[in-house]
Coordinates of C-alpha atoms and ligand atoms in Angstrom, one line a residue:
M1 CA 68.0 18.5 3.4
S2 CA 68.4 17.9 -0.1
A3 CA 66.9 20.0 -2.2
L4 CA 64.3 17.3 -3.7
T5 CA 63.1 16.2 0.6
S6 CA 63.3 20.4 1.0
L7 CA 59.9 20.8 -1.7
P8 CA 56.5 21.9 -0.4
E9 CA 55.4 18.8 -3.0
W10 CA 57.7 15.9 -1.1
Q11 CA 56.0 17.3 2.1
T12 CA 52.8 17.2 0.9
L13 CA 53.1 13.9 -0.4
T14 CA 55.1 13.0 2.5
N15 CA 51.5 14.5 4.5
L16 CA 48.9 12.0 2.1
A17 CA 51.6 9.0 2.2
S18 CA 50.7 9.1 6.1
A19 CA 47.0 9.3 6.0
I20 CA 46.5 6.2 2.9
K21 CA 48.8 4.0 5.3
N22 CA 45.6 3.3 7.4
A23 CA 43.5 3.0 4.1
H24 CA 42.3 -0.1 2.6
M25 CA 41.7 -0.5 -1.4
R26 CA 39.1 -3.0 -0.9
D27 CA 36.8 0.2 0.5
W28 CA 37.8 2.9 -1.8
F29 CA 36.9 -0.3 -4.4
A30 CA 33.5 -0.4 -2.4
S31 CA 33.1 2.7 -1.8
D32 CA 33.6 3.6 -5.7
A33 CA 32.0 1.5 -9.0
N34 CA 34.1 4.0 -11.5
R35 CA 37.1 3.0 -10.1
A36 CA 38.6 0.8 -11.7
E37 CA 37.4 2.6 -14.7
S38 CA 39.1 5.9 -14.2
M39 CA 42.1 4.3 -13.7
Q40 CA 43.6 3.1 -16.6
L41 CA 45.5 4.1 -20.1
E42 CA 45.9 3.3 -23.2
A43 CA 49.1 3.8 -24.9
C44 CA 50.8 2.2 -27.5
G45 CA 48.7 -1.2 -27.4
L46 CA 49.4 -1.4 -24.1
F47 CA 46.2 -1.1 -21.6
L48 CA 47.0 -0.6 -18.0
D49 CA 45.0 -0.6 -15.3
Y50 CA 46.8 1.2 -12.1
S51 CA 43.5 0.7 -9.9
K52 CA 45.0 -1.1 -7.9
N53 CA 47.9 1.3 -6.6
R54 CA 47.6 2.8 -2.8
V55 CA 46.2 6.0 -4.7
N56 CA 43.6 8.9 -4.5
E57 CA 42.9 11.4 -6.7
D58 CA 45.1 14.0 -4.5
A59 CA 48.0 11.6 -4.3
L60 CA 47.9 11.4 -7.9
S61 CA 47.5 15.2 -8.3
A62 CA 50.2 16.2 -5.4
L63 CA 53.1 13.2 -7.4
F64 CA 52.2 14.5 -11.0
D65 CA 53.1 18.5 -8.9
L66 CA 56.2 16.7 -8.2
A67 CA 57.1 16.0 -11.7
R68 CA 56.6 19.9 -12.8
A69 CA 58.8 21.0 -9.6
C70 CA 61.9 18.7 -10.7
K71 CA 61.1 20.5 -14.6
L72 CA 60.5 16.4 -15.4
E73 CA 59.6 17.4 -18.5
D74 CA 62.1 20.2 -19.4
V75 CA 65.1 17.2 -18.6
R76 CA 63.0 14.9 -20.6
D77 CA 63.3 17.3 -24.0
A78 CA 66.7 18.1 -23.2
M79 CA 67.6 14.4 -24.1
F80 CA 65.5 13.9 -27.0
N81 CA 67.2 17.5 -28.1
G82 CA 71.0 15.7 -27.7
E83 CA 72.0 17.5 -24.8
Q84 CA 74.8 15.8 -22.4
I85 CA 72.4 14.6 -19.7
N86 CA 75.1 12.1 -18.7
S87 CA 77.0 14.8 -16.5
T88 CA 80.3 13.0 -15.4
E89 CA 80.6 11.3 -19.0
G90 CA 79.7 15.0 -21.4
R91 CA 77.7 12.6 -23.2
A92 CA 74.1 12.7 -25.0
V93 CA 71.6 10.1 -23.8
L94 CA 70.2 9.1 -27.9
H95 CA 68.9 5.8 -27.8
T96 CA 66.0 7.5 -29.0
A97 CA 68.0 8.4 -31.7
L98 CA 68.5 4.9 -33.2
R99 CA 65.0 4.4 -33.6
S100 CA 63.9 7.8 -34.6
F101 CA 61.4 7.6 -37.8
S102 CA 60.7 11.6 -38.3
D103 CA 62.8 13.0 -40.2
R104 CA 64.4 15.6 -37.8
Q105 CA 67.8 16.1 -37.6
I106 CA 69.5 15.0 -34.1
M107 CA 72.5 16.8 -33.5
V108 CA 75.1 14.7 -31.5
D109 CA 78.7 18.1 -31.4
G110 CA 77.3 19.7 -34.7
K111 CA 76.5 17.0 -36.6
D112 CA 73.0 15.2 -37.6
V113 CA 73.7 11.8 -36.3
M114 CA 70.4 10.2 -38.4
P115 CA 72.6 9.2 -42.1
E116 CA 74.5 7.4 -39.3
V117 CA 71.9 5.5 -37.9
R118 CA 70.6 4.7 -41.2
A119 CA 73.6 3.8 -43.0
T120 CA 73.7 1.5 -39.5
L121 CA 70.6 -0.2 -39.8
S122 CA 71.1 -0.8 -44.2
K123 CA 73.9 -2.3 -43.5
I124 CA 72.2 -4.7 -40.5
E125 CA 69.7 -5.4 -43.7
A126 CA 71.8 -6.4 -45.6
F127 CA 74.0 -8.5 -43.6
T128 CA 70.7 -10.3 -42.6
A129 CA 69.6 -10.9 -46.0
S130 CA 72.7 -12.1 -47.1
V131 CA 73.0 -14.2 -43.7
H132 CA 69.5 -16.4 -44.2
S133 CA 69.9 -16.4 -47.9
G134 CA 72.9 -18.3 -48.4
E135 CA 74.9 -15.6 -50.1
H136 CA 77.1 -15.6 -47.3
K137 CA 78.9 -18.4 -47.2
G138 CA 81.8 -20.0 -44.8
Y139 CA 85.7 -20.4 -46.0
T140 CA 84.2 -23.9 -47.6
G141 CA 81.1 -22.4 -49.0
K142 CA 78.7 -24.0 -46.7
P143 CA 75.8 -20.6 -45.9
V144 CA 75.4 -19.8 -42.5
K145 CA 73.2 -22.4 -40.1
D146 CA 74.5 -20.8 -36.3
I147 CA 75.2 -18.0 -35.2
V148 CA 76.9 -17.4 -32.1
A149 CA 75.9 -14.1 -30.2
I150 CA 78.4 -13.0 -27.7
G151 CA 78.2 -10.3 -25.7
I152 CA 77.6 -9.4 -21.7
G153 CA 74.9 -7.2 -20.3
G154 CA 73.4 -4.5 -22.4
S155 CA 75.7 -6.4 -25.3
F156 CA 73.8 -9.9 -24.4
L157 CA 70.3 -9.4 -22.6
G158 CA 69.0 -7.3 -25.4
P159 CA 69.3 -9.5 -27.9
K160 CA 68.4 -12.5 -25.9
I161 CA 65.6 -11.3 -24.4
M162 CA 63.6 -10.0 -26.9
T163 CA 64.9 -13.1 -29.6
E164 CA 62.9 -15.1 -26.6
A165 CA 60.1 -13.1 -26.4
L166 CA 59.9 -13.3 -29.6
K167 CA 60.4 -17.1 -30.2
P168 CA 56.6 -17.4 -32.6
H169 CA 58.8 -15.3 -35.4
T170 CA 61.9 -16.5 -35.5
V171 CA 62.8 -17.5 -39.4
D172 CA 63.3 -21.3 -39.9
S173 CA 66.9 -20.6 -42.3
V174 CA 69.6 -19.9 -38.7
K175 CA 69.2 -20.8 -34.9
V176 CA 71.0 -18.3 -32.4
H177 CA 72.8 -19.6 -29.6
F178 CA 73.9 -16.7 -27.6
V179 CA 76.6 -17.3 -24.6
A180 CA 77.5 -14.5 -22.0
N181 CA 79.7 -15.8 -18.7
V182 CA 83.5 -16.0 -18.9
D183 CA 82.1 -19.8 -17.1
G184 CA 84.2 -21.4 -20.0
C185 CA 80.9 -24.5 -19.7
H186 CA 78.5 -21.8 -21.6
I187 CA 81.2 -21.2 -24.1
H188 CA 82.6 -25.2 -24.6
D189 CA 78.4 -26.4 -24.3
V190 CA 77.9 -24.0 -27.1
L191 CA 80.5 -24.6 -29.7
S192 CA 80.2 -28.5 -29.0
K193 CA 76.8 -28.2 -30.6
V194 CA 78.0 -26.0 -34.2
D195 CA 80.0 -26.9 -37.3
F196 CA 82.2 -23.9 -37.8
E197 CA 82.4 -24.2 -41.9
E198 CA 78.1 -23.1 -41.5
T199 CA 78.9 -20.9 -37.8
L200 CA 78.7 -17.3 -37.5
V201 CA 80.7 -15.6 -34.3
V202 CA 78.9 -12.3 -33.7
M203 CA 80.7 -11.0 -31.2
S204 CA 79.2 -7.5 -29.0
S205 CA 81.0 -4.7 -26.9
K206 CA 80.4 -1.7 -26.6
S207 CA 83.5 -0.8 -25.2
F208 CA 85.6 -3.9 -26.6
S209 CA 87.5 -4.3 -23.3
T210 CA 85.1 -6.3 -21.6
Q211 CA 87.1 -9.1 -19.7
E212 CA 84.0 -12.0 -20.4
T213 CA 83.7 -10.9 -24.4
L214 CA 87.2 -11.0 -25.7
Q215 CA 87.7 -14.7 -23.7
N216 CA 85.0 -15.7 -25.0
T217 CA 85.9 -14.6 -28.7
L218 CA 89.2 -15.9 -28.0
T219 CA 88.2 -19.1 -27.5
A220 CA 85.7 -19.2 -30.2
K221 CA 88.5 -18.0 -32.5
D222 CA 91.3 -20.9 -31.2
W223 CA 87.8 -23.0 -31.9
F224 CA 87.5 -22.3 -35.5
L225 CA 91.6 -22.7 -36.0
K226 CA 91.5 -25.7 -34.8
S227 CA 88.7 -26.9 -36.7
G228 CA 90.4 -26.1 -39.7
G229 CA 90.0 -22.0 -40.2
T230 CA 92.4 -19.9 -41.3
Q231 CA 93.5 -16.4 -40.1
E232 CA 92.6 -15.3 -43.6
D233 CA 89.0 -17.5 -43.0
I234 CA 88.1 -15.4 -40.3
A235 CA 86.6 -12.4 -41.5
K236 CA 83.7 -14.8 -43.5
H237 CA 82.7 -16.5 -39.7
F238 CA 83.1 -12.9 -37.1
V239 CA 81.6 -10.1 -37.3
A240 CA 81.9 -7.2 -34.6
V241 CA 79.5 -4.2 -32.7
S242 CA 81.5 -1.9 -31.4
S243 CA 82.2 1.5 -30.4
N244 CA 86.0 0.8 -30.6
V245 CA 86.7 -0.2 -34.1
K246 CA 90.2 0.3 -33.6
A247 CA 90.3 -2.0 -30.8
A248 CA 88.3 -4.2 -32.9
T249 CA 90.4 -4.5 -35.7
E250 CA 93.8 -4.8 -34.0
F251 CA 91.5 -7.9 -32.3
G252 CA 91.4 -9.6 -36.2
I253 CA 87.7 -8.3 -37.4
S254 CA 87.9 -6.9 -40.5
E255 CA 86.8 -3.5 -40.6
D256 CA 83.7 -3.9 -42.8
N257 CA 83.1 -6.4 -40.4
I258 CA 82.8 -4.4 -37.7
F259 CA 79.2 -3.0 -37.0
P260 CA 78.9 0.2 -35.3
M261 CA 77.6 1.7 -32.2
W262 CA 78.6 5.2 -30.7
D263 CA 79.5 6.3 -27.3
W264 CA 76.2 8.8 -26.8
V265 CA 74.2 4.9 -26.3
G266 CA 74.7 3.3 -23.4
G267 CA 75.2 -0.6 -23.4
R268 CA 71.5 -0.9 -21.5
Y269 CA 69.9 1.3 -24.0
S270 CA 71.8 -0.2 -27.3
L271 CA 69.5 -3.5 -27.9
W272 CA 68.0 -0.7 -30.8
S273 CA 71.3 -0.1 -32.2
A274 CA 73.7 -2.7 -34.1
I275 CA 74.1 -4.6 -30.4
G276 CA 70.4 -5.8 -31.8
L277 CA 72.4 -7.8 -34.7
P278 CA 71.9 -11.3 -33.6
I279 CA 67.8 -10.1 -33.1
S280 CA 67.7 -9.6 -36.7
L281 CA 69.5 -12.2 -37.5
A282 CA 66.8 -14.3 -35.4
L283 CA 63.7 -12.9 -36.2
G284 CA 64.5 -11.2 -39.7
F285 CA 65.3 -7.6 -40.1
E286 CA 61.6 -6.5 -40.7
N287 CA 60.3 -7.7 -36.9
F288 CA 63.6 -6.0 -35.5
K289 CA 62.2 -3.2 -37.5
G290 CA 58.6 -3.4 -35.7
L291 CA 60.4 -3.3 -32.4
L292 CA 62.2 -0.2 -33.1
E293 CA 58.5 1.2 -34.7
G294 CA 57.6 0.5 -31.3
A295 CA 60.0 2.1 -29.2
F296 CA 59.1 5.0 -31.5
D297 CA 55.3 5.2 -30.8
M298 CA 55.6 5.7 -27.2
D299 CA 58.8 7.8 -27.5
T300 CA 56.2 9.5 -29.8
H301 CA 53.6 9.0 -26.8
F302 CA 56.0 10.0 -23.9
T303 CA 57.5 13.0 -25.6
S304 CA 53.5 14.3 -26.2
A305 CA 51.3 13.0 -23.5
P306 CA 49.7 15.6 -20.8
L307 CA 51.8 13.9 -17.7
E308 CA 48.5 12.5 -16.6
Q309 CA 48.5 10.5 -19.3
N310 CA 51.9 9.6 -20.3
M311 CA 52.5 6.2 -18.7
P312 CA 55.8 6.4 -17.9
V313 CA 55.9 9.3 -16.0
L314 CA 53.2 7.4 -14.6
L315 CA 54.6 3.9 -13.8
G316 CA 58.0 6.5 -12.4
L317 CA 55.5 8.1 -10.0
L318 CA 54.3 5.4 -8.9
G319 CA 57.7 4.3 -8.0
V320 CA 58.6 7.3 -6.6
W321 CA 55.5 6.5 -4.3
Y322 CA 55.9 3.1 -3.1
R323 CA 60.0 3.2 -3.0
N324 CA 59.9 7.1 -1.4
F325 CA 56.5 7.2 1.4
F326 CA 56.1 3.3 1.9
D327 CA 59.3 2.0 2.3
A328 CA 59.2 -0.5 -0.5
Q329 CA 63.1 -1.9 -1.1
S330 CA 61.9 -3.8 -4.2
H331 CA 59.6 -4.0 -7.3
V332 CA 58.7 -7.4 -9.1
L333 CA 57.8 -7.9 -12.9
L334 CA 55.3 -11.0 -13.3
P335 CA 55.0 -11.9 -17.2
Y336 CA 52.5 -14.7 -17.4
Y337 CA 53.3 -15.3 -20.8
H338 CA 56.5 -18.3 -20.7
Y339 CA 57.9 -16.1 -23.9
L340 CA 58.1 -13.3 -21.5
R341 CA 60.3 -15.4 -19.0
G342 CA 63.7 -13.2 -19.3
L343 CA 61.9 -10.0 -19.0
P344 CA 62.2 -8.7 -15.2
A345 CA 66.3 -9.6 -15.3
Y346 CA 66.7 -7.0 -18.7
V347 CA 64.8 -4.6 -16.3
Q348 CA 67.1 -5.2 -13.9
Q349 CA 69.5 -4.3 -16.1
L350 CA 68.0 -1.2 -17.4
D351 CA 67.2 0.0 -14.0
M352 CA 69.6 -1.2 -11.2
E353 CA 71.9 -0.3 -13.5
S354 CA 70.7 3.4 -14.4
N355 CA 69.4 3.9 -10.6
G356 CA 71.4 2.5 -8.5
K357 CA 73.4 5.5 -7.6
Q358 CA 73.7 7.0 -4.2
V359 CA 74.7 10.8 -5.2
T360 CA 73.0 13.5 -7.0
Q361 CA 74.6 15.1 -10.5
E362 CA 75.9 17.5 -8.1
G363 CA 78.1 14.8 -6.1
E364 CA 76.2 15.3 -2.8
D365 CA 74.9 12.1 -0.5
V366 CA 71.2 11.5 -1.6
D367 CA 68.9 12.2 1.6
Y368 CA 66.0 9.4 0.7
P369 CA 66.2 6.2 -1.2
T370 CA 66.8 6.3 -4.9
G371 CA 67.1 2.9 -7.4
P372 CA 64.9 -0.7 -6.4
I373 CA 65.8 -4.3 -6.5
I374 CA 63.8 -5.2 -10.0
W375 CA 63.3 -8.7 -9.9
G376 CA 60.9 -11.0 -11.1
S377 CA 59.8 -14.5 -13.1
E378 CA 57.1 -15.6 -15.4
G379 CA 53.6 -16.3 -13.8
T380 CA 52.1 -18.5 -13.0
N381 CA 55.5 -20.2 -11.5
G382 CA 56.6 -17.3 -9.0
Q383 CA 52.7 -18.3 -7.0
H384 CA 54.7 -21.7 -6.1
S385 CA 57.8 -20.1 -5.1
F386 CA 57.5 -16.5 -4.2
H387 CA 54.4 -15.3 -4.0
Q388 CA 53.5 -16.1 -0.3
L389 CA 56.2 -13.9 0.4
I390 CA 54.6 -10.7 -1.3
H391 CA 50.8 -11.5 0.0
Q392 CA 52.6 -12.6 3.6
G393 CA 55.9 -10.6 3.9
S394 CA 56.6 -7.4 6.2
G395 CA 56.7 -4.9 3.5
V396 CA 55.6 -3.3 0.7
I397 CA 56.6 -4.8 -3.3
P398 CA 54.6 -3.5 -5.3
A399 CA 53.8 -5.7 -8.8
D400 CA 54.1 -5.0 -12.3
F401 CA 51.4 -7.9 -13.8
M402 CA 52.0 -8.5 -18.0
L403 CA 49.6 -11.3 -19.8
P404 CA 48.9 -11.0 -23.9
L405 CA 45.3 -11.5 -24.7
H406 CA 46.2 -13.9 -27.6
V407 CA 49.2 -16.1 -27.3
P408 CA 50.4 -18.2 -30.5
N409 CA 48.5 -21.7 -31.1
Q410 CA 46.5 -20.7 -28.4
D411 CA 44.9 -23.7 -26.3
E412 CA 42.3 -22.0 -24.8
T413 CA 42.1 -24.0 -21.1
H414 CA 45.4 -23.1 -20.9
H415 CA 44.5 -19.6 -21.7
A416 CA 42.4 -19.0 -19.4
M417 CA 43.7 -20.4 -17.1
L418 CA 46.5 -18.7 -16.8
A419 CA 45.0 -15.3 -17.2
S420 CA 42.5 -16.5 -14.0
N421 CA 46.0 -17.0 -12.0
C422 CA 46.9 -13.5 -12.7
F423 CA 43.3 -11.6 -12.5
G424 CA 43.3 -13.7 -9.4
Q425 CA 46.7 -13.0 -8.1
T426 CA 46.0 -9.2 -8.0
Q427 CA 42.5 -9.1 -6.5
A428 CA 44.2 -11.1 -3.8
L429 CA 47.7 -8.9 -3.1
M430 CA 44.7 -6.0 -3.3
Q431 CA 42.4 -7.6 -0.6
G432 CA 43.4 -9.8 1.2
K433 CA 42.0 -11.8 3.7
T434 CA 40.7 -10.3 6.8
F435 CA 41.1 -12.7 10.4
D436 CA 37.7 -12.4 11.0
E437 CA 37.2 -13.8 7.6
C438 CA 39.8 -16.7 9.0
Y439 CA 39.0 -17.1 12.2
A440 CA 35.0 -18.1 10.8
D441 CA 36.1 -19.7 7.6
L442 CA 37.4 -22.4 11.4
D443 CA 34.0 -22.7 12.7
G444 CA 33.5 -26.5 13.6
K445 CA 36.9 -27.4 12.9
G446 CA 37.0 -28.9 16.8
L447 CA 39.5 -26.0 17.7
N448 CA 39.7 -24.3 20.7
D449 CA 39.1 -21.0 20.4
A450 CA 42.7 -20.4 21.3
E451 CA 43.7 -22.4 19.0
R452 CA 41.0 -21.0 16.3
K453 CA 42.2 -17.5 16.6
R454 CA 46.0 -18.0 16.3
L455 CA 45.8 -20.1 13.1
A456 CA 43.7 -17.3 12.5
A457 CA 45.6 -14.6 12.5
H458 CA 48.5 -17.5 10.5
K459 CA 45.9 -17.4 7.8
T460 CA 44.9 -13.8 7.6
M461 CA 45.8 -11.8 4.2
P462 CA 46.3 -8.2 4.8
G463 CA 46.0 -7.3 1.0
N464 CA 46.4 -3.9 0.6
K465 CA 49.3 -4.8 -2.0
P466 CA 49.4 -3.2 -4.8
S467 CA 50.4 -3.6 -8.6
N468 CA 49.6 -2.8 -12.1
T469 CA 48.0 -4.9 -15.0
F470 CA 49.3 -4.5 -18.9
L471 CA 47.1 -6.5 -21.0
F472 CA 48.1 -6.0 -25.1
E473 CA 46.7 -8.4 -28.2
S474 CA 49.8 -10.5 -28.6
L475 CA 53.3 -10.1 -27.7
T476 CA 54.3 -9.2 -31.2
P477 CA 57.4 -6.9 -32.1
K478 CA 55.8 -3.6 -32.0
T479 CA 54.3 -4.1 -28.7
L480 CA 57.5 -5.2 -26.9
G481 CA 59.4 -2.5 -28.4
A482 CA 57.3 0.0 -26.7
L483 CA 57.3 -1.7 -23.7
V484 CA 60.4 -1.8 -23.3
A485 CA 60.8 1.9 -24.5
M486 CA 58.2 2.4 -22.1
Y487 CA 60.8 1.1 -18.6
E488 CA 63.4 2.5 -20.0
H489 CA 61.3 6.6 -20.2
K490 CA 59.8 4.9 -16.1
V491 CA 63.6 4.7 -15.4
F492 CA 64.9 7.5 -16.7
V493 CA 61.7 9.6 -15.2
Q494 CA 62.7 8.3 -11.6
G495 CA 66.3 9.7 -11.8
V496 CA 64.8 13.0 -12.9
I497 CA 62.8 12.8 -9.9
W498 CA 66.3 11.7 -7.3
N499 CA 67.8 13.9 -9.2
L500 CA 71.0 11.6 -10.4
N501 CA 72.6 10.4 -13.8
S502 CA 71.3 7.7 -14.4
F503 CA 73.4 7.2 -18.2
D504 CA 76.7 6.0 -16.1
Q505 CA 78.2 3.2 -14.6
W506 CA 81.0 3.7 -12.3
G507 CA 79.7 1.4 -10.2
V508 CA 81.2 -1.5 -12.0
E509 CA 84.4 0.0 -12.3
L510 CA 86.4 -1.7 -9.0
G511 CA 84.8 -5.2 -9.5
K512 CA 86.6 -5.7 -12.5
E513 CA 89.7 -3.7 -11.4
L514 CA 89.7 -6.1 -8.6
G515 CA 89.1 -8.9 -10.2
N516 CA 91.7 -8.6 -13.4
Q517 CA 94.5 -8.7 -10.0
V518 CA 92.9 -11.4 -8.4
L519 CA 93.4 -13.5 -12.3
A520 CA 96.8 -12.4 -11.7
G521 CA 97.3 -13.6 -8.1
I522 CA 95.3 -16.5 -9.0
Q523 CA 97.8 -17.5 -12.5
G524 CA 101.0 -16.8 -10.2
E525 CA 101.4 -13.3 -11.6
A526 CA 100.8 -10.9 -9.3
K527 CA 103.1 -8.2 -8.5
E528 CA 102.7 -7.2 -5.5
D529 CA 100.7 -9.1 -3.0
N530 CA 97.5 -5.9 -1.7
F531 CA 95.0 -8.8 -1.1
D532 CA 93.7 -8.8 2.5
A533 CA 93.4 -12.0 4.2
S534 CA 90.5 -13.4 3.2
T535 CA 90.5 -13.2 -0.7
Q536 CA 94.6 -14.8 -0.2
Q537 CA 92.9 -17.2 1.8
L538 CA 90.4 -17.8 -1.4
I539 CA 93.3 -17.2 -4.5
A540 CA 95.6 -20.2 -2.4
R541 CA 92.6 -23.0 -2.2
F542 CA 91.8 -22.0 -5.1
R543 CA 95.8 -22.5 -6.5
A544 CA 95.7 -25.6 -4.6
A545 CA 92.7 -27.2 -6.1
N546 CA 94.1 -27.0 -9.2
A547 CA 97.4 -26.6 -8.8
P548 CA 98.9 -29.4 -12.4
K549 CA 98.9 -32.5 -10.8
Ligands
F6P601 O1 79.9 -3.7 -16.6 C1 78.8 -3.3 -16.9 C2 79.2 -3.1 -18.5 O2 80.1 -2.2 -18.5 C3 77.4 -2.8 -19.2 O3 77.2 -1.5 -19.4 C4 77.4 -3.4 -20.3 O4 76.2 -3.5 -20.9 C5 78.3 -4.1 -19.9 O5 79.3 -4.1 -19.4 C6 78.7 -4.3 -21.2 O6 80.2 -4.0 -22.4 P1 80.3 -4.2 -23.6 O7 79.6 -3.9 -24.2 O8 81.3 -2.4 -23.4 O9 81.0 -4.9 -23.2

């Protein structure tokens, strides 16, 4: 048994879970009029109703005991203090430094990083102002109208999804287009819409070695040169965000057009760095700063609130409760707000690339489930697609519902309908509909009793399906920053409980390596043919289909 599953706190939770599995939330609500009011939490503009969870006071208390047994607060403080908690890459984990508005020093390798963090923020601010004002001009003297932001993973998801979520705050002077996939359809589709005389390319890659981003940028560069630009003009139309300044300059980006980032910022935690430059260009620097401020507020909450009143801690522990004691395989995010539709995809990388691991910090195989599958989409759309499974499927899928109380240009009828669907879904998931209720509904329908019972069984809704509901006044940059930081810290909490290194991603390396070998095979340049028979036949069919005519 692992250290975790050997803990007495783990055994307590196992015992409590087996007892609670026989209880139904609708009975808890019926017997405790105060349940909803006693299971709510507010922080950083977020209201959380967590009363529709399959926990009682004993279970919550035992979960907080587990957090303490795992020394959660010590590891949290180690992260914020710049200790090298990324134990396989020997790095600090300091995305929190990027949004620190306190005056404390944050030391990495004996050096306070805050001056360079602030200098980069000032560079982002100044560059944004020069583009928006028209001061920054292209090679024919025209101001910038279109931004082509090229990146993938954490160098794409954050900028794209934050910009989309804050669409009501976008500036009129520029339009930002995002390109990620190496599928040429994407970059060519975007480049066909822009005039390079008025276009700026922001190439974002922490490593400056990601195939998709390099190829897309080469294609954009090629397009630029064919459109009349010259090598000397590159500097006016291409900037880069990277921790690999050497590679970026070798690529042809001039050094003063490179926005630095640091190895102590993980890709999926990097939107707060210069990776967020497209956000600043799309929304204006003040709105980008608002994101940082909201995240800083959540950092302050996370580092100061008692565990029992700590939103990321509570959410992380509830996730452990379902993952490890109710065999939940996934967690679904359901933002009831069209502009926030990208949030599930953002949290997908954040959570699954952080905790999709199977060995502990010590390199031992885990003997317990770790990171869940994260998925979801905007409400109400999911109700007409996958909610059937959440309601009547065979497992437990904990759900996070979220709803702004106000939206821009609010149509009262539409917004009331959106809210009523959101709340109605959480109620249906919790209370369900019993066989007896369904059987009674079928009275007088002309069915014999056997048929009536059979149909009632199909219509029965088990309920007891857990959900959290977040409400917030409106989705401002600050609120969004707090929401994203909340999920970052939730993931951190779970990584500590599961004793994982949440900050490396070795699992993505082999695919990249083999992809490059297959590319050589497809392009006929493979040195040796060590592909399995299936891959060989796939390459052969692709080559045959794409052989020069
Ligand atoms: O391959 C995974 C990954 O490294 C992510 O962690 C990262 O966000 C993405 O690729 C892009 O990496 P880069 O910013 O170095 O191009």
